[in-house]
Amino acid sequence: MATNIGMMDSAYFVGRSEILAWINSTLHLNLSKVEEACTGAVHCQLMDATHPGMVPMHKVNFDAKSEYEMIQNYKVLQDVFNKLKITKHIEVNKLIKGRPLDNLEFMQWMKRYCDSVNGGLVHSYNPLERRESCKGGKEASKKSASSQSTNKGVTAAPKAQSSHNARRHDVTSVNPTTQAIKTSKPSAVVPAYDEQITELKLSVDSLEKERDFYFAKLRDIEILCQSPGIEHLPIVGAIKRILYATDDDASVVAEAQAMVFHQQKEAEPLSPIAEVSEERTSSETQKRKNIVNVDVDTAGITTLSPRQRLSDVSDVHCSGSPLMTY
């Protein structure tokens, strides 16, 4: 059973038309756009069709219009997921906005999950009867029934019109090719434009999603650079130079690199060889000082008179030096 599937899974490449056909045939609805299912009621009934009796349909609201009412439907759906131990995350805040891309992706996942249960086969399930216990369920069933009858009338009307035109063609000898073009233009051109508009909307939603993602990353970097402990570092200054650049000039990157390189050059430590040479110099200087002091002491002793030397020896003896033992 597919609960978590990757974004590159084949389920996310199922087209919008196939998704709508699957929803309408399973639940006897007449949705024309995937985002019409943003209320969450359709998702609840799809789970009810897949797992009969698992969804408390009396809590589902098919007439939900406010975000609060839609959220209640998604709470019912989340409870069903918890009972079935489905770990799929429901992005409620995105779905209730009615954006085509978000609703299409979630419905693609729903189709994949329902198909993975019993091969997607729904046995003896009456969607109209199950919807009667829902709030607004009867109205939804009536709308779907009336739209289906309207579609039948629309499909029958062109047939009657074409037969009537055929008779007129026989009587008035009007060119049949011209008349066929006139009657076929509205039915052929409008769906094509609708499909292009839907594709453009999905493309715009995808680009906005990508833009928001990268903007959030840049904002995180900016907040990090404003931290008190690191905001004065040269590397942080270089990053800010790139972030706050108002023109698309390649020299900005070069300036930032120069800032970092200049600081590294100033903070470059002494090499180990220089440190060793300084230590050797200091030690040699100390040795020379000691030698000079010894020489001075020796010279001082030799210049003393015998009487002064004898007095010094007596002073040492009187002081109890361990050197003067007999």
mmCIF file of C-alpha atoms in Angstrom:
data_model
loop_
_atom_site.group_PDB
_atom_site.id
_atom_site.type_symbol
_atom_site.label_atom_id
_atom_site.label_comp_id
_atom_site.label_asym_id
_atom_site.label_seq_id
_atom_site.Cartn_x
_atom_site.Cartn_y
_atom_site.Cartn_z
ATOM 1 C CA MET A 1 0.000 0.000 0.000
ATOM 2 C CA ALA A 2 1.465 3.357 -1.017
ATOM 3 C CA THR A 3 1.420 5.875 1.815
ATOM 4 C CA ASN A 4 4.552 7.907 1.133
ATOM 5 C CA ILE A 5 5.697 8.120 -2.465
ATOM 6 C CA GLY A 6 8.437 10.273 -3.971
ATOM 7 C CA MET A 7 7.800 13.284 -6.164
ATOM 8 C CA MET A 8 9.326 11.458 -9.141
ATOM 9 C CA ASP A 9 6.899 8.565 -8.828
ATOM 10 C CA SER A 10 4.692 7.853 -11.839
ATOM 11 C CA ALA A 11 1.637 8.792 -9.741
ATOM 12 C CA TYR A 12 2.581 12.468 -10.000
ATOM 13 C CA PHE A 13 2.566 12.314 -13.777
ATOM 14 C CA VAL A 14 -1.123 11.408 -14.038
ATOM 15 C CA GLY A 15 -2.947 14.081 -16.018
ATOM 16 C CA ARG A 16 -5.669 16.386 -14.791
ATOM 17 C CA SER A 17 -8.262 14.913 -17.168
ATOM 18 C CA GLU A 18 -7.619 11.384 -15.929
ATOM 19 C CA ILE A 19 -7.928 12.507 -12.297
ATOM 20 C CA LEU A 20 -11.258 14.246 -12.970
ATOM 21 C CA ALA A 21 -12.614 11.250 -14.875
ATOM 22 C CA TRP A 22 -11.661 8.969 -11.979
ATOM 23 C CA ILE A 23 -13.344 11.198 -9.363
ATOM 24 C CA ASN A 24 -16.529 11.685 -11.372
ATOM 25 C CA SER A 25 -16.923 8.006 -12.217
ATOM 26 C CA THR A 26 -16.194 6.811 -8.668
ATOM 27 C CA LEU A 27 -18.389 9.301 -6.792
ATOM 28 C CA HIS A 28 -20.953 10.138 -9.522
ATOM 29 C CA LEU A 29 -19.962 13.803 -9.472
ATOM 30 C CA ASN A 30 -19.388 16.267 -12.263
ATOM 31 C CA LEU A 31 -16.267 18.204 -11.307
ATOM 32 C CA SER A 32 -14.704 20.269 -14.077
ATOM 33 C CA LYS A 33 -11.624 21.391 -12.123
ATOM 34 C CA VAL A 34 -9.434 19.572 -9.617
ATOM 35 C CA GLU A 35 -9.405 22.590 -7.300
ATOM 36 C CA GLU A 36 -13.187 22.188 -6.819
ATOM 37 C CA ALA A 37 -12.280 19.372 -4.411
ATOM 38 C CA CYS A 38 -10.368 21.753 -2.121
ATOM 39 C CA THR A 39 -13.083 21.529 0.572
ATOM 40 C CA GLY A 40 -11.864 18.051 1.577
ATOM 41 C CA ALA A 41 -15.289 16.430 1.252
ATOM 42 C CA VAL A 42 -14.349 14.624 -1.974
ATOM 43 C CA HIS A 43 -11.215 13.211 -0.334
ATOM 44 C CA CYS A 44 -13.283 11.907 2.570
ATOM 45 C CA GLN A 45 -15.724 10.113 0.276
ATOM 46 C CA LEU A 46 -12.893 8.652 -1.808
ATOM 47 C CA MET A 47 -11.507 7.120 1.393
ATOM 48 C CA ASP A 48 -15.028 5.926 2.242
ATOM 49 C CA ALA A 49 -15.261 4.243 -1.151
ATOM 50 C CA THR A 50 -11.861 2.601 -0.632
ATOM 51 C CA HIS A 51 -12.524 1.599 2.994
ATOM 52 C CA PRO A 52 -16.334 1.309 3.327
ATOM 53 C CA GLY A 53 -17.659 2.323 6.737
ATOM 54 C CA MET A 54 -14.338 3.769 7.917
ATOM 55 C CA VAL A 55 -15.321 7.414 7.351
ATOM 56 C CA PRO A 56 -18.072 9.008 9.481
ATOM 57 C CA MET A 57 -19.851 10.569 6.515
ATOM 58 C CA HIS A 58 -22.330 12.444 8.750
ATOM 59 C CA LYS A 59 -19.419 14.692 9.793
ATOM 60 C CA VAL A 60 -18.451 15.530 6.204
ATOM 61 C CA ASN A 61 -19.681 18.833 4.798
ATOM 62 C CA PHE A 62 -20.080 18.994 0.999
ATOM 63 C CA ASP A 63 -21.401 22.542 1.318
ATOM 64 C CA ALA A 64 -18.255 23.893 3.015
ATOM 65 C CA LYS A 65 -17.438 27.417 1.860
ATOM 66 C CA SER A 66 -15.405 29.011 4.653
ATOM 67 C CA GLU A 67 -11.909 27.891 5.587
ATOM 68 C CA TYR A 68 -13.149 26.824 9.026
ATOM 69 C CA GLU A 69 -15.678 24.407 7.500
ATOM 70 C CA MET A 70 -13.056 23.039 5.116
ATOM 71 C CA ILE A 71 -10.637 22.450 7.988
ATOM 72 C CA GLN A 72 -13.290 20.372 9.755
ATOM 73 C CA ASN A 73 -13.466 18.085 6.703
ATOM 74 C CA TYR A 74 -9.686 17.677 6.720
ATOM 75 C CA LYS A 75 -9.813 16.831 10.422
ATOM 76 C CA VAL A 76 -12.167 13.962 9.576
ATOM 77 C CA LEU A 77 -9.750 12.872 6.838
ATOM 78 C CA GLN A 78 -6.777 13.053 9.234
ATOM 79 C CA ASP A 79 -8.634 10.895 11.773
ATOM 80 C CA VAL A 80 -9.178 8.274 9.071
ATOM 81 C CA PHE A 81 -5.472 8.419 8.165
ATOM 82 C CA ASN A 82 -4.568 7.887 11.816
ATOM 83 C CA LYS A 83 -6.892 4.884 12.106
ATOM 84 C CA LEU A 84 -5.371 3.329 8.981
ATOM 85 C CA LYS A 85 -1.827 4.306 10.100
ATOM 86 C CA ILE A 86 -1.268 6.373 6.967
ATOM 87 C CA THR A 87 1.700 8.702 7.482
ATOM 88 C CA LYS A 88 0.913 11.054 4.600
ATOM 89 C CA HIS A 89 1.120 14.719 5.659
ATOM 90 C CA ILE A 90 -1.908 16.808 4.670
ATOM 91 C CA GLU A 91 -0.959 20.399 3.840
ATOM 92 C CA VAL A 92 -4.334 21.841 4.793
ATOM 93 C CA ASN A 93 -3.304 25.513 4.590
ATOM 94 C CA LYS A 94 -2.291 25.076 0.954
ATOM 95 C CA LEU A 95 -5.223 22.915 -0.124
ATOM 96 C CA ILE A 96 -7.965 25.195 1.222
ATOM 97 C CA LYS A 97 -6.554 28.089 -0.834
ATOM 98 C CA GLY A 98 -7.816 26.276 -3.949
ATOM 99 C CA ARG A 99 -4.518 26.477 -5.832
ATOM 100 C CA PRO A 100 -4.588 24.060 -8.798
ATOM 101 C CA LEU A 101 -1.079 22.636 -8.406
ATOM 102 C CA ASP A 102 -1.332 21.771 -4.695
ATOM 103 C CA ASN A 103 -4.761 20.161 -5.120
ATOM 104 C CA LEU A 104 -3.634 18.254 -8.199
ATOM 105 C CA GLU A 105 -0.594 16.807 -6.388
ATOM 106 C CA PHE A 106 -2.649 15.669 -3.405
ATOM 107 C CA MET A 107 -5.349 14.172 -5.626
ATOM 108 C CA GLN A 108 -2.642 12.331 -7.591
ATOM 109 C CA TRP A 109 -1.477 10.821 -4.313
ATOM 110 C CA MET A 110 -5.097 9.906 -3.425
ATOM 111 C CA LYS A 111 -5.527 8.091 -6.727
ATOM 112 C CA ARG A 112 -2.294 6.183 -6.234
ATOM 113 C CA TYR A 113 -3.344 5.127 -2.735
ATOM 114 C CA CYS A 114 -6.878 4.103 -3.749
ATOM 115 C CA ASP A 115 -5.513 2.121 -6.695
ATOM 116 C CA SER A 116 -3.129 0.282 -4.366
ATOM 117 C CA VAL A 117 -6.058 -0.977 -2.243
ATOM 118 C CA ASN A 118 -7.786 -3.943 -3.912
ATOM 119 C CA GLY A 119 -6.465 -2.812 -7.254
ATOM 120 C CA GLY A 120 -8.627 0.309 -7.129
ATOM 121 C CA LEU A 121 -11.822 -1.715 -7.543
ATOM 122 C CA VAL A 122 -14.893 -0.454 -5.672
ATOM 123 C CA HIS A 123 -17.501 -3.151 -5.141
ATOM 124 C CA SER A 124 -21.171 -2.397 -4.431
ATOM 125 C CA TYR A 125 -20.549 1.171 -3.338
ATOM 126 C CA ASN A 126 -23.388 3.637 -3.738
ATOM 127 C CA PRO A 127 -21.893 7.151 -3.569
ATOM 128 C CA LEU A 128 -25.277 8.892 -3.815
ATOM 129 C CA GLU A 129 -26.699 6.971 -0.882
ATOM 130 C CA ARG A 130 -23.585 7.572 1.244
ATOM 131 C CA ARG A 131 -23.691 11.287 0.466
ATOM 132 C CA GLU A 132 -27.245 11.680 1.740
ATOM 133 C CA SER A 133 -26.050 11.658 5.359
ATOM 134 C CA CYS A 134 -23.600 14.502 4.673
ATOM 135 C CA LYS A 135 -24.359 18.163 5.036
ATOM 136 C CA GLY A 136 -24.947 19.457 1.516
ATOM 137 C CA GLY A 137 -24.611 15.941 0.123
ATOM 138 C CA LYS A 138 -28.091 15.865 -1.454
ATOM 139 C CA GLU A 139 -27.503 19.224 -3.140
ATOM 140 C CA ALA A 140 -24.190 17.983 -4.533
ATOM 141 C CA SER A 141 -25.903 14.900 -5.940
ATOM 142 C CA LYS A 142 -28.668 17.046 -7.484
ATOM 143 C CA LYS A 143 -26.105 19.359 -9.079
ATOM 144 C CA SER A 144 -24.240 16.459 -10.602
ATOM 145 C CA ALA A 145 -27.479 14.896 -11.877
ATOM 146 C CA SER A 146 -28.719 18.184 -13.353
ATOM 147 C CA SER A 147 -25.364 18.922 -14.993
ATOM 148 C CA GLN A 148 -25.271 15.438 -16.484
ATOM 149 C CA SER A 149 -28.794 15.904 -17.909
ATOM 150 C CA THR A 150 -27.752 19.315 -19.233
ATOM 151 C CA ASN A 151 -24.737 17.781 -20.910
ATOM 152 C CA LYS A 152 -26.963 15.176 -22.502
ATOM 153 C CA GLY A 153 -29.261 17.935 -23.752
ATOM 154 C CA VAL A 154 -26.295 19.863 -25.108
ATOM 155 C CA THR A 155 -24.997 16.824 -26.937
ATOM 156 C CA ALA A 156 -28.467 16.100 -28.330
ATOM 157 C CA ALA A 157 -29.008 19.699 -29.463
ATOM 158 C CA PRO A 158 -26.136 19.750 -31.968
ATOM 159 C CA LYS A 159 -27.431 16.513 -33.453
ATOM 160 C CA ALA A 160 -30.910 18.024 -34.002
ATOM 161 C CA GLN A 161 -29.357 21.221 -35.283
ATOM 162 C CA SER A 162 -27.139 19.306 -37.708
ATOM 163 C CA SER A 163 -30.112 17.355 -39.078
ATOM 164 C CA HIS A 164 -32.065 20.590 -39.428
ATOM 165 C CA ASN A 165 -29.104 22.183 -41.196
ATOM 166 C CA ALA A 166 -28.867 19.189 -43.472
ATOM 167 C CA ARG A 167 -32.466 19.706 -44.541
ATOM 168 C CA ARG A 168 -31.844 23.380 -45.104
ATOM 169 C CA HIS A 169 -28.771 22.522 -47.116
ATOM 170 C CA ASP A 170 -30.839 20.295 -49.348
ATOM 171 C CA VAL A 171 -33.461 23.015 -49.821
ATOM 172 C CA THR A 172 -31.330 26.130 -50.145
ATOM 173 C CA SER A 173 -28.214 24.464 -51.610
ATOM 174 C CA VAL A 174 -25.899 26.078 -49.008
ATOM 175 C CA ASN A 175 -22.279 24.960 -49.085
ATOM 176 C CA PRO A 176 -22.022 22.127 -46.507
ATOM 177 C CA THR A 177 -18.298 22.658 -45.836
ATOM 178 C CA THR A 178 -18.821 26.285 -44.735
ATOM 179 C CA GLN A 179 -21.710 25.317 -42.476
ATOM 180 C CA ALA A 180 -19.685 22.517 -40.862
ATOM 181 C CA ILE A 181 -16.852 24.927 -40.070
ATOM 182 C CA LYS A 182 -19.267 27.409 -38.452
ATOM 183 C CA THR A 183 -20.839 24.755 -36.233
ATOM 184 C CA SER A 184 -17.524 23.105 -35.249
ATOM 185 C CA LYS A 185 -15.615 26.236 -34.266
ATOM 186 C CA PRO A 186 -17.213 26.895 -30.848
ATOM 187 C CA SER A 187 -16.973 23.285 -29.654
ATOM 188 C CA ALA A 188 -13.360 22.793 -30.791
ATOM 189 C CA VAL A 189 -11.710 26.094 -29.913
ATOM 190 C CA VAL A 190 -13.095 26.715 -26.398
ATOM 191 C CA PRO A 191 -11.841 23.451 -24.789
ATOM 192 C CA ALA A 192 -8.412 24.039 -26.312
ATOM 193 C CA TYR A 193 -8.222 27.483 -24.725
ATOM 194 C CA ASP A 194 -9.427 26.119 -21.398
ATOM 195 C CA GLU A 195 -6.697 23.488 -21.439
ATOM 196 C CA GLN A 196 -4.034 26.104 -22.241
ATOM 197 C CA ILE A 197 -5.268 28.359 -19.433
ATOM 198 C CA THR A 198 -5.112 25.470 -16.966
ATOM 199 C CA GLU A 199 -1.579 24.578 -18.034
ATOM 200 C CA LEU A 200 -0.491 28.191 -17.640
ATOM 201 C CA LYS A 201 -2.020 28.353 -14.175
ATOM 202 C CA LEU A 202 -0.162 25.201 -13.141
ATOM 203 C CA SER A 203 3.069 26.637 -14.557
ATOM 204 C CA VAL A 204 2.601 29.910 -12.668
ATOM 205 C CA ASP A 205 1.850 28.050 -9.434
ATOM 206 C CA SER A 206 4.990 25.952 -9.862
ATOM 207 C CA LEU A 207 7.145 29.024 -10.485
ATOM 208 C CA GLU A 208 5.674 30.842 -7.481
ATOM 209 C CA LYS A 209 6.359 27.815 -5.331
ATOM 210 C CA GLU A 210 9.985 27.705 -6.477
ATOM 211 C CA ARG A 211 10.370 31.478 -5.992
ATOM 212 C CA ASP A 212 9.029 31.320 -2.433
ATOM 213 C CA PHE A 213 11.386 28.436 -1.633
ATOM 214 C CA TYR A 214 14.543 30.260 -2.717
ATOM 215 C CA PHE A 215 13.420 33.550 -1.173
ATOM 216 C CA ALA A 216 13.000 31.795 2.178
ATOM 217 C CA LYS A 217 16.552 30.444 1.873
ATOM 218 C CA LEU A 218 17.947 33.928 1.196
ATOM 219 C CA ARG A 219 15.994 35.329 4.135
ATOM 220 C CA ASP A 220 17.483 32.658 6.425
ATOM 221 C CA ILE A 221 20.978 33.620 5.264
ATOM 222 C CA GLU A 222 20.245 37.299 5.901
ATOM 223 C CA ILE A 223 19.025 36.589 9.448
ATOM 224 C CA LEU A 224 22.148 34.511 10.119
ATOM 225 C CA CYS A 225 24.398 37.324 8.870
ATOM 226 C CA GLN A 226 22.709 39.743 11.287
ATOM 227 C CA SER A 227 23.644 37.670 14.343
ATOM 228 C CA PRO A 228 25.570 39.830 16.871
ATOM 229 C CA GLY A 229 28.495 37.425 17.134
ATOM 230 C CA ILE A 230 29.390 37.269 13.448
ATOM 231 C CA GLU A 231 27.897 40.330 11.762
ATOM 232 C CA HIS A 232 31.264 42.167 11.766
ATOM 233 C CA LEU A 233 33.254 39.320 10.200
ATOM 234 C CA PRO A 234 34.692 39.993 6.711
ATOM 235 C CA ILE A 235 33.081 36.877 5.211
ATOM 236 C CA VAL A 236 29.695 38.090 6.472
ATOM 237 C CA GLY A 237 30.345 41.492 4.936
ATOM 238 C CA ALA A 238 31.140 39.841 1.619
ATOM 239 C CA ILE A 239 27.896 37.841 1.746
ATOM 240 C CA LYS A 240 25.912 41.002 2.501
ATOM 241 C CA ARG A 241 27.635 42.740 -0.416
ATOM 242 C CA ILE A 242 26.222 40.073 -2.742
ATOM 243 C CA LEU A 243 22.792 39.945 -1.068
ATOM 244 C CA TYR A 244 22.188 43.681 -1.197
ATOM 245 C CA ALA A 245 23.594 44.318 -4.672
ATOM 246 C CA THR A 246 21.005 46.226 -6.723
ATOM 247 C CA ASP A 247 22.520 45.613 -10.142
ATOM 248 C CA ASP A 248 23.329 42.425 -12.012
ATOM 249 C CA ASP A 249 27.046 43.162 -12.285
ATOM 250 C CA ALA A 250 29.736 40.468 -12.162
ATOM 251 C CA SER A 251 32.065 42.864 -10.347
ATOM 252 C CA VAL A 252 30.011 42.432 -7.169
ATOM 253 C CA VAL A 253 31.284 38.882 -6.742
ATOM 254 C CA ALA A 254 34.850 40.030 -7.442
ATOM 255 C CA GLU A 255 34.550 42.751 -4.782
ATOM 256 C CA ALA A 256 33.251 40.259 -2.240
ATOM 257 C CA GLN A 257 36.138 37.890 -2.984
ATOM 258 C CA ALA A 258 38.608 40.771 -2.618
ATOM 259 C CA MET A 259 37.186 41.616 0.817
ATOM 260 C CA VAL A 260 37.706 38.058 2.039
ATOM 261 C CA PHE A 261 41.195 37.785 0.494
ATOM 262 C CA HIS A 262 42.337 41.102 1.999
ATOM 263 C CA GLN A 263 41.274 40.046 5.493
ATOM 264 C CA GLN A 264 43.002 36.672 5.143
ATOM 265 C CA LYS A 265 46.196 38.411 4.115
ATOM 266 C CA GLU A 266 46.094 40.730 7.147
ATOM 267 C CA ALA A 267 45.384 37.914 9.573
ATOM 268 C CA GLU A 268 48.018 35.585 8.084
ATOM 269 C CA PRO A 269 50.029 34.073 11.053
ATOM 270 C CA LEU A 270 53.821 33.756 11.223
ATOM 271 C CA SER A 271 55.291 30.624 9.735
ATOM 272 C CA PRO A 272 56.706 27.874 12.027
ATOM 273 C CA ILE A 273 60.229 28.545 10.711
ATOM 274 C CA ALA A 274 60.057 32.201 11.758
ATOM 275 C CA GLU A 275 58.792 31.247 15.209
ATOM 276 C CA VAL A 276 61.636 28.746 15.707
ATOM 277 C CA SER A 277 64.232 31.283 14.593
ATOM 278 C CA GLU A 278 62.835 33.828 17.074
ATOM 279 C CA GLU A 279 63.022 31.274 19.865
ATOM 280 C CA ARG A 280 66.622 30.434 18.972
ATOM 281 C CA THR A 281 67.586 34.106 18.897
ATOM 282 C CA SER A 282 66.057 34.753 22.303
ATOM 283 C CA SER A 283 67.782 31.729 23.834
ATOM 284 C CA GLU A 284 71.153 32.687 22.396
ATOM 285 C CA THR A 285 70.727 36.239 23.711
ATOM 286 C CA GLN A 286 69.987 34.871 27.190
ATOM 287 C CA LYS A 287 73.081 32.657 27.064
ATOM 288 C CA ARG A 288 75.223 35.620 26.109
ATOM 289 C CA LYS A 289 73.866 37.608 29.044
ATOM 290 C CA ASN A 290 74.683 34.767 31.458
ATOM 291 C CA ILE A 291 78.220 34.479 30.100
ATOM 292 C CA VAL A 292 78.770 38.207 30.450
ATOM 293 C CA ASN A 293 77.534 38.102 34.067
ATOM 294 C CA VAL A 294 79.908 35.230 34.915
ATOM 295 C CA ASP A 295 82.810 37.086 33.350
ATOM 296 C CA VAL A 296 81.990 40.195 35.330
ATOM 297 C CA ASP A 297 81.794 38.234 38.601
ATOM 298 C CA THR A 298 85.148 36.554 37.918
ATOM 299 C CA ALA A 299 86.781 39.833 37.111
ATOM 300 C CA GLY A 300 85.420 41.280 40.318
ATOM 301 C CA ILE A 301 86.822 38.453 42.432
ATOM 302 C CA THR A 302 90.318 38.731 40.921
ATOM 303 C CA THR A 303 90.436 42.448 41.661
ATOM 304 C CA LEU A 304 89.720 41.959 45.355
ATOM 305 C CA SER A 305 92.586 42.178 47.828
ATOM 306 C CA PRO A 306 93.522 39.116 49.987
ATOM 307 C CA ARG A 307 92.050 40.829 53.085
ATOM 308 C CA GLN A 308 88.697 41.382 51.308
ATOM 309 C CA ARG A 309 88.622 37.756 50.164
ATOM 310 C CA LEU A 310 89.288 36.526 53.714
ATOM 311 C CA SER A 311 86.454 38.686 55.058
ATOM 312 C CA ASP A 312 84.106 37.262 52.489
ATOM 313 C CA VAL A 313 85.041 33.717 53.536
ATOM 314 C CA SER A 314 84.434 34.507 57.170
ATOM 315 C CA ASP A 315 81.035 35.970 56.293
ATOM 316 C CA VAL A 316 80.087 32.763 54.542
ATOM 317 C CA HIS A 317 81.254 30.658 57.502
ATOM 318 C CA CYS A 318 79.296 32.760 59.948
ATOM 319 C CA SER A 319 76.155 32.515 57.909
ATOM 320 C CA GLY A 320 76.099 28.743 58.296
ATOM 321 C CA SER A 321 76.520 27.909 54.642
ATOM 322 C CA PRO A 322 76.513 24.174 53.919
ATOM 323 C CA LEU A 323 79.519 24.732 51.714
ATOM 324 C CA MET A 324 81.683 25.608 54.766
ATOM 325 C CA THR A 325 81.790 22.299 56.636
ATOM 326 C CA TYR A 326 84.920 20.885 58.286
#
